[in-house]
Short mmCIF file of C-alpha atoms in Angstrom, two decimals:
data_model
loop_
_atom_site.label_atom_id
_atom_site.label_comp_id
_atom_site.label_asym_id
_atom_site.label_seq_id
_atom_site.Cartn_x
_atom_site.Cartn_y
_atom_site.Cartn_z
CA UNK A 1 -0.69 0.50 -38.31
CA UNK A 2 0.09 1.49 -34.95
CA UNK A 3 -3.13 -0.15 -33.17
CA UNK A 4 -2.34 -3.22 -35.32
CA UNK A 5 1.32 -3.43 -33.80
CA UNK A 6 -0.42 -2.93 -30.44
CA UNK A 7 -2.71 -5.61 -30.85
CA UNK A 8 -0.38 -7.83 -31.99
CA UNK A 9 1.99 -7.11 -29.09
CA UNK A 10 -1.03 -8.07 -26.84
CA UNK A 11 -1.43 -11.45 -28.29
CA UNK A 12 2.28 -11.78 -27.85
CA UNK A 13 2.28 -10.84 -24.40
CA UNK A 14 -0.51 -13.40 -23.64
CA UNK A 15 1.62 -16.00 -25.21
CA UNK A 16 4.61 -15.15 -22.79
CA UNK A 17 2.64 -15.44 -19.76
CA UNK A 18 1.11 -18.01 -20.32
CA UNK A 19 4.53 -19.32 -21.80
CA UNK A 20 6.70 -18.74 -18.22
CA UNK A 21 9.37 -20.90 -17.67
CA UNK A 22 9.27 -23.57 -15.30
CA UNK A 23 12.65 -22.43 -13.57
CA UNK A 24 10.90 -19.24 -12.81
CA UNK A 25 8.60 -20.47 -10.06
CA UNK A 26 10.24 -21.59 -6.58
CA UNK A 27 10.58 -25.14 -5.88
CA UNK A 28 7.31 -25.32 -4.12
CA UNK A 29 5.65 -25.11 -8.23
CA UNK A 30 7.51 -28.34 -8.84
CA UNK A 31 5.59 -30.78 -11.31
CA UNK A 32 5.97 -33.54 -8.50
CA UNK A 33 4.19 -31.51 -5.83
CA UNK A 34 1.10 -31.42 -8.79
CA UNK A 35 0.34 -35.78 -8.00
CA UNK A 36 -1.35 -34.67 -4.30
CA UNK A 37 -4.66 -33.91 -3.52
CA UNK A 38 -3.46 -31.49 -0.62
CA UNK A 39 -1.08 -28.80 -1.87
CA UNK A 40 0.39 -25.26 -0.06
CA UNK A 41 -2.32 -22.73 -1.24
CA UNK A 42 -0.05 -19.11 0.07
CA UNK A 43 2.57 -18.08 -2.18
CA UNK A 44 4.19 -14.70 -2.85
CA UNK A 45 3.58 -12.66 -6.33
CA UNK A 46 6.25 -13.65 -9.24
CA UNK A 47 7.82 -10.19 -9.37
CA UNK A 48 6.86 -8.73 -13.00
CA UNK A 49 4.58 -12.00 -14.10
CA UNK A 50 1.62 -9.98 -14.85
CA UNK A 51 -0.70 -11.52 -17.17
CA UNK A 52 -3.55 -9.08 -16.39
CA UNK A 53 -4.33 -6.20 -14.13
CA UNK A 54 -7.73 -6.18 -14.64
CA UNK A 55 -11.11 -7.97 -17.01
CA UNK A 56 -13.68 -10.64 -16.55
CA UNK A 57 -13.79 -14.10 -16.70
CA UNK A 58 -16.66 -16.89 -17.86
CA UNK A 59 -16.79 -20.54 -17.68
CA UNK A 60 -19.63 -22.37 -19.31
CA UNK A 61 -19.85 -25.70 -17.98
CA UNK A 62 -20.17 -28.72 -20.44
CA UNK A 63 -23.08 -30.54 -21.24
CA UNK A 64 -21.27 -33.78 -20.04
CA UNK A 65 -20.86 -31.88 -16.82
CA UNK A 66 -24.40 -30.96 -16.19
CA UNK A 67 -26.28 -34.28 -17.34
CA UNK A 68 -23.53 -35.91 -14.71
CA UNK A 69 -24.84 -33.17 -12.32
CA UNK A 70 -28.59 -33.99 -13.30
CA UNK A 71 -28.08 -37.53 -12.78
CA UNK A 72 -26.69 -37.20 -9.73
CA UNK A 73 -28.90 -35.05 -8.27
CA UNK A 74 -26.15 -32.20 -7.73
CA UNK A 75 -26.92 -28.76 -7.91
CA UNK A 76 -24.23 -25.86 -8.62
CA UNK A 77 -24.37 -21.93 -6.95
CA UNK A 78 -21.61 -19.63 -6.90
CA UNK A 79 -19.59 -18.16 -3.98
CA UNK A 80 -19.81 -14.25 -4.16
CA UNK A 81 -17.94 -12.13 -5.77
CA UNK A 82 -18.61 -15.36 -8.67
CA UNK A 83 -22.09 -14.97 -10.59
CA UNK A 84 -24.33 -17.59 -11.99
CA UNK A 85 -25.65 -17.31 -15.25
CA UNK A 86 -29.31 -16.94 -15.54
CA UNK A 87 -29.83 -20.32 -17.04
CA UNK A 88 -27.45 -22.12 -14.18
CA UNK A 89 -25.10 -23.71 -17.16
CA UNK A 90 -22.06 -21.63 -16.40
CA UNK A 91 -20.85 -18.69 -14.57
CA UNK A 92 -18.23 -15.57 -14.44
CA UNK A 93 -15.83 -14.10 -11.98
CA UNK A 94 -13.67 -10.69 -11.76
CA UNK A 95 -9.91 -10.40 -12.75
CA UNK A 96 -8.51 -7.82 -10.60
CA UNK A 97 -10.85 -7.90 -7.50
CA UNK A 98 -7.86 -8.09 -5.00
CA UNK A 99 -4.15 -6.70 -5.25
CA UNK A 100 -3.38 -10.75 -5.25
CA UNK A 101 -4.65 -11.30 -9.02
CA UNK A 102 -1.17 -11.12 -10.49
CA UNK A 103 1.12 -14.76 -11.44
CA UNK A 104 2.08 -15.49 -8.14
CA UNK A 105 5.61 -18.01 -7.60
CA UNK A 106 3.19 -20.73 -7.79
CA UNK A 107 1.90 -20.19 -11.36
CA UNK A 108 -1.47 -18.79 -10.16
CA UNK A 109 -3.71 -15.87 -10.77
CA UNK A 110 -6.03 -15.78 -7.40
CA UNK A 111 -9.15 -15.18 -8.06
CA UNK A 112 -11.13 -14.91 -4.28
CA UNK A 113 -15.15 -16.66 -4.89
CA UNK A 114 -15.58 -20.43 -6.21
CA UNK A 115 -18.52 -22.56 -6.76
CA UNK A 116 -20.10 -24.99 -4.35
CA UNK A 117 -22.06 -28.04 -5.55
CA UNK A 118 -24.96 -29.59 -3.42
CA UNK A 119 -25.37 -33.25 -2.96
CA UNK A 120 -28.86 -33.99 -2.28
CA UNK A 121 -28.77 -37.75 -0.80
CA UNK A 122 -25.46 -37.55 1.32
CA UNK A 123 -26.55 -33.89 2.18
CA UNK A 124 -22.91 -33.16 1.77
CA UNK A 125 -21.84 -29.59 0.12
CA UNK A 126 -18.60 -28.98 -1.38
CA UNK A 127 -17.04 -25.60 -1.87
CA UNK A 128 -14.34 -24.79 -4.27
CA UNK A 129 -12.68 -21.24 -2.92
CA UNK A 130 -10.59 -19.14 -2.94
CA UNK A 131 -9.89 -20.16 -6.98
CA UNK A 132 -6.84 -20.37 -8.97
CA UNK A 133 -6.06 -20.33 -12.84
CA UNK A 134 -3.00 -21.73 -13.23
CA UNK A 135 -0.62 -21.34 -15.57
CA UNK A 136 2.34 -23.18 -14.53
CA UNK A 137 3.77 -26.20 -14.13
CA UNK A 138 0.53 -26.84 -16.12
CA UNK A 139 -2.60 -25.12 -17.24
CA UNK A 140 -5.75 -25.31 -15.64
CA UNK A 141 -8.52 -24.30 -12.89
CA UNK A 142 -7.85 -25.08 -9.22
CA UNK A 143 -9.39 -24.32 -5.95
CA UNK A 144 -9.50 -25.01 -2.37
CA UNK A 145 -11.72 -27.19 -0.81
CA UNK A 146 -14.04 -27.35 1.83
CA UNK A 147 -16.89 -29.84 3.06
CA UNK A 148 -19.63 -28.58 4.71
CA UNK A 149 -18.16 -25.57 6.00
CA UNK A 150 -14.90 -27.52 7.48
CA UNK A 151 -11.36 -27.07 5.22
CA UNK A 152 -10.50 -30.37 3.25
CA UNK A 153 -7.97 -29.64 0.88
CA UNK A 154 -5.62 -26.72 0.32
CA UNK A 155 -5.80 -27.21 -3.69
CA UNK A 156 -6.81 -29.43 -5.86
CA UNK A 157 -6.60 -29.38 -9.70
CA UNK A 158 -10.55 -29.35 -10.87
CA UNK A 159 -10.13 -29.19 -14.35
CA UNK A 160 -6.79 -29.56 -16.51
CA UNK A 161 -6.13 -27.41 -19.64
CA UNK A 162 -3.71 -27.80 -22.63
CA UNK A 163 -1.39 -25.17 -23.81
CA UNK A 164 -1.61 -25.81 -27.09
CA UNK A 165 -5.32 -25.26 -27.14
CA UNK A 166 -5.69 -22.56 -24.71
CA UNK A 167 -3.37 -20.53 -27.59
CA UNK A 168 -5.53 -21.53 -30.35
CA UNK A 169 -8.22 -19.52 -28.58
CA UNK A 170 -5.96 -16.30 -28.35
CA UNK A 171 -6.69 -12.88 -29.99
CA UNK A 172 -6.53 -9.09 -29.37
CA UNK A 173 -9.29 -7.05 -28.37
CA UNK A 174 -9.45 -3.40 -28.25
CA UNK A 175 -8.70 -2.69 -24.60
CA UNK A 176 -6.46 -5.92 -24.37
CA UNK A 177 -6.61 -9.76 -25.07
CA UNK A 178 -9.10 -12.21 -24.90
CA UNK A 179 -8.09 -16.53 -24.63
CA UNK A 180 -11.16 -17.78 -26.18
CA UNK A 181 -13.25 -21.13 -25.07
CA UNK A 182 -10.17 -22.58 -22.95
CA UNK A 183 -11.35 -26.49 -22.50
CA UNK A 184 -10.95 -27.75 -19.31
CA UNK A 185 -11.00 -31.66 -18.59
CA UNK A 186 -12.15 -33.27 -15.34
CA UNK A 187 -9.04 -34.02 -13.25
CA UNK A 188 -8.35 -36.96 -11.45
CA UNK A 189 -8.70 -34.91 -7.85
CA UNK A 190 -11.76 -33.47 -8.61
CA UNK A 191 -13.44 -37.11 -9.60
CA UNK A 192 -11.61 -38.63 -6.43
CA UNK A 193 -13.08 -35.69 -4.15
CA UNK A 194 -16.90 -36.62 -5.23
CA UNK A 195 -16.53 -40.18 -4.46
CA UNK A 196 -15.25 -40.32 -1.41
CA UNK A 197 -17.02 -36.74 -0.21
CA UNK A 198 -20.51 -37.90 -1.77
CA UNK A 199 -20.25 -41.92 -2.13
CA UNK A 200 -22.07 -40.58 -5.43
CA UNK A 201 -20.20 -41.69 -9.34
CA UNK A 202 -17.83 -39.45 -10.19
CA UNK A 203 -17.44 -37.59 -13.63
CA UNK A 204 -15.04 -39.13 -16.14
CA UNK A 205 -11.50 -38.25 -15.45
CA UNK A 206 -10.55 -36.83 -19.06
CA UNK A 207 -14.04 -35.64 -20.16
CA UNK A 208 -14.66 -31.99 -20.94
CA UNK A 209 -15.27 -29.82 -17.41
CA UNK A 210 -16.35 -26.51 -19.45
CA UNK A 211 -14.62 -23.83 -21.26
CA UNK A 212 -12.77 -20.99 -19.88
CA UNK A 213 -12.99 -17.67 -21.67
CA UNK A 214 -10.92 -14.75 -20.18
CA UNK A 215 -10.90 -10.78 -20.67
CA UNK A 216 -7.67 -9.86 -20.25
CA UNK A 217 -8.08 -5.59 -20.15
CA UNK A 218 -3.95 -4.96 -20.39
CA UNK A 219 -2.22 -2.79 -22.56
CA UNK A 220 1.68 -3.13 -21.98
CA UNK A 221 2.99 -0.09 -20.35
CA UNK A 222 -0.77 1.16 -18.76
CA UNK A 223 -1.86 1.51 -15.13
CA UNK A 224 -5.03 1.29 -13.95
CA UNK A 225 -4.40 5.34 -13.36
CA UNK A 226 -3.78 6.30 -16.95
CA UNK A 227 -6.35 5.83 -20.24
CA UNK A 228 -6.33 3.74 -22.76
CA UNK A 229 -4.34 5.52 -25.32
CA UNK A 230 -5.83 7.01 -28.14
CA UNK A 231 -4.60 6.99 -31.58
CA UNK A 232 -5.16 9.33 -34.65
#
């Protein structure tokens, strides 16, 4: 009974964080600021919005993705600490590689890496680091941009996630919680930055980017200096 109550604290905990209200990020979070391709990446840490200390991330990319990808001649490699799956269809990242990694007053967890797609016939190369899941004013993956080596953008929204969804995903695991297969949809900034970086189509605004699934290894009340606890 007592590791069932735990568990099910977990999941509730998940759903608060990723439940924050609006009115607890500064103004700089506002929903307005979100219309912009070029947005303020610093921000300070939300004092006690801590969805995870700690866990792993993965993101398999969708097939609409890659056959875009394929016909565009695009190729996709991570930026360390991010890894690319053996078969090149998706990749995974660390939570709680840098002291940054909590909410932060913008409604981000910072995750330092990206991704960087290739362009083969404009020879251009577009980076997407330092990355951000956010989780307010709305859901989704974001990163900072950069084209061939030289800063772009601050942020952009790459992919745009659903609340309701990301929660249908949600369950306990034994050192924590886990958001299962969180879809992501191609944003409007991300199809805008191909065309006018590349001259190359753009994916469909709306269609699926991939799925996010994150390892969140939190137990309410640990540290990453005491155990997990143990239960008779």
């Amino acid at each position: 009974m007592r590791m069932h109550a735990l568990r099910r604290l977990t999941v509730l905990a998940a759903v608060a964080a990723l439940s924050v209200p609006l009115g607890l990020a500064s103004a700089g979070a506002a929903p307005q600021q979100m219309a912009g391709t070029t947005r303020t990446a610093a921000a300070e840490p939300l004092p006690g919005a801590y969805i995870s200390p700690w866990g792993d991330a993965h993101v398999k990319m969708s097939d609409d993705m890659l056959a875009w990808m394929e016909r565009e001649g695009i190729t996709l490699s991570a930026v360390s600490p991010f890894v690319m799956d053996p078969d090149d269809r998706g990749f995974s990242m660390l939570i709680g590689t840098t002291a940054g990694d909590g909410l932060d007053t913008k409604g981000r967890i910072f995750y330092p890496g990206g991704i960087e797609f290739h362009h083969a016939s404009s020879g251009k190369t577009i980076t997407l680091t330092p990355s951000y899941i956010r989780v307010m004013p709305t859901p989704g993956y974001s990163a900072a941009v950069a084209v061939d080596g030289k800063a772009h953008s601050e942020e952009i929204m790459v992919a745009d996630s659903v609340y309701t969804e990301a929660m249908i995903g949600a369950r306990p695991s034994p050192t924590g919680f886990r958001v299962k297969n969180v879809r992501g949809y191609v944003s409007q900034d991300l199809a805008d930055l191909f065309a006018s970086v590349t001259g190359a189509t753009p994916p469909r605004v709306g269609s699926l980017w991939g799925t996010l699934t994150p390892n969140f290894d939190y137990i309410p009340g640990r540290t990453k200096t005491t155990p997990f606890p143990t239960f008779p």
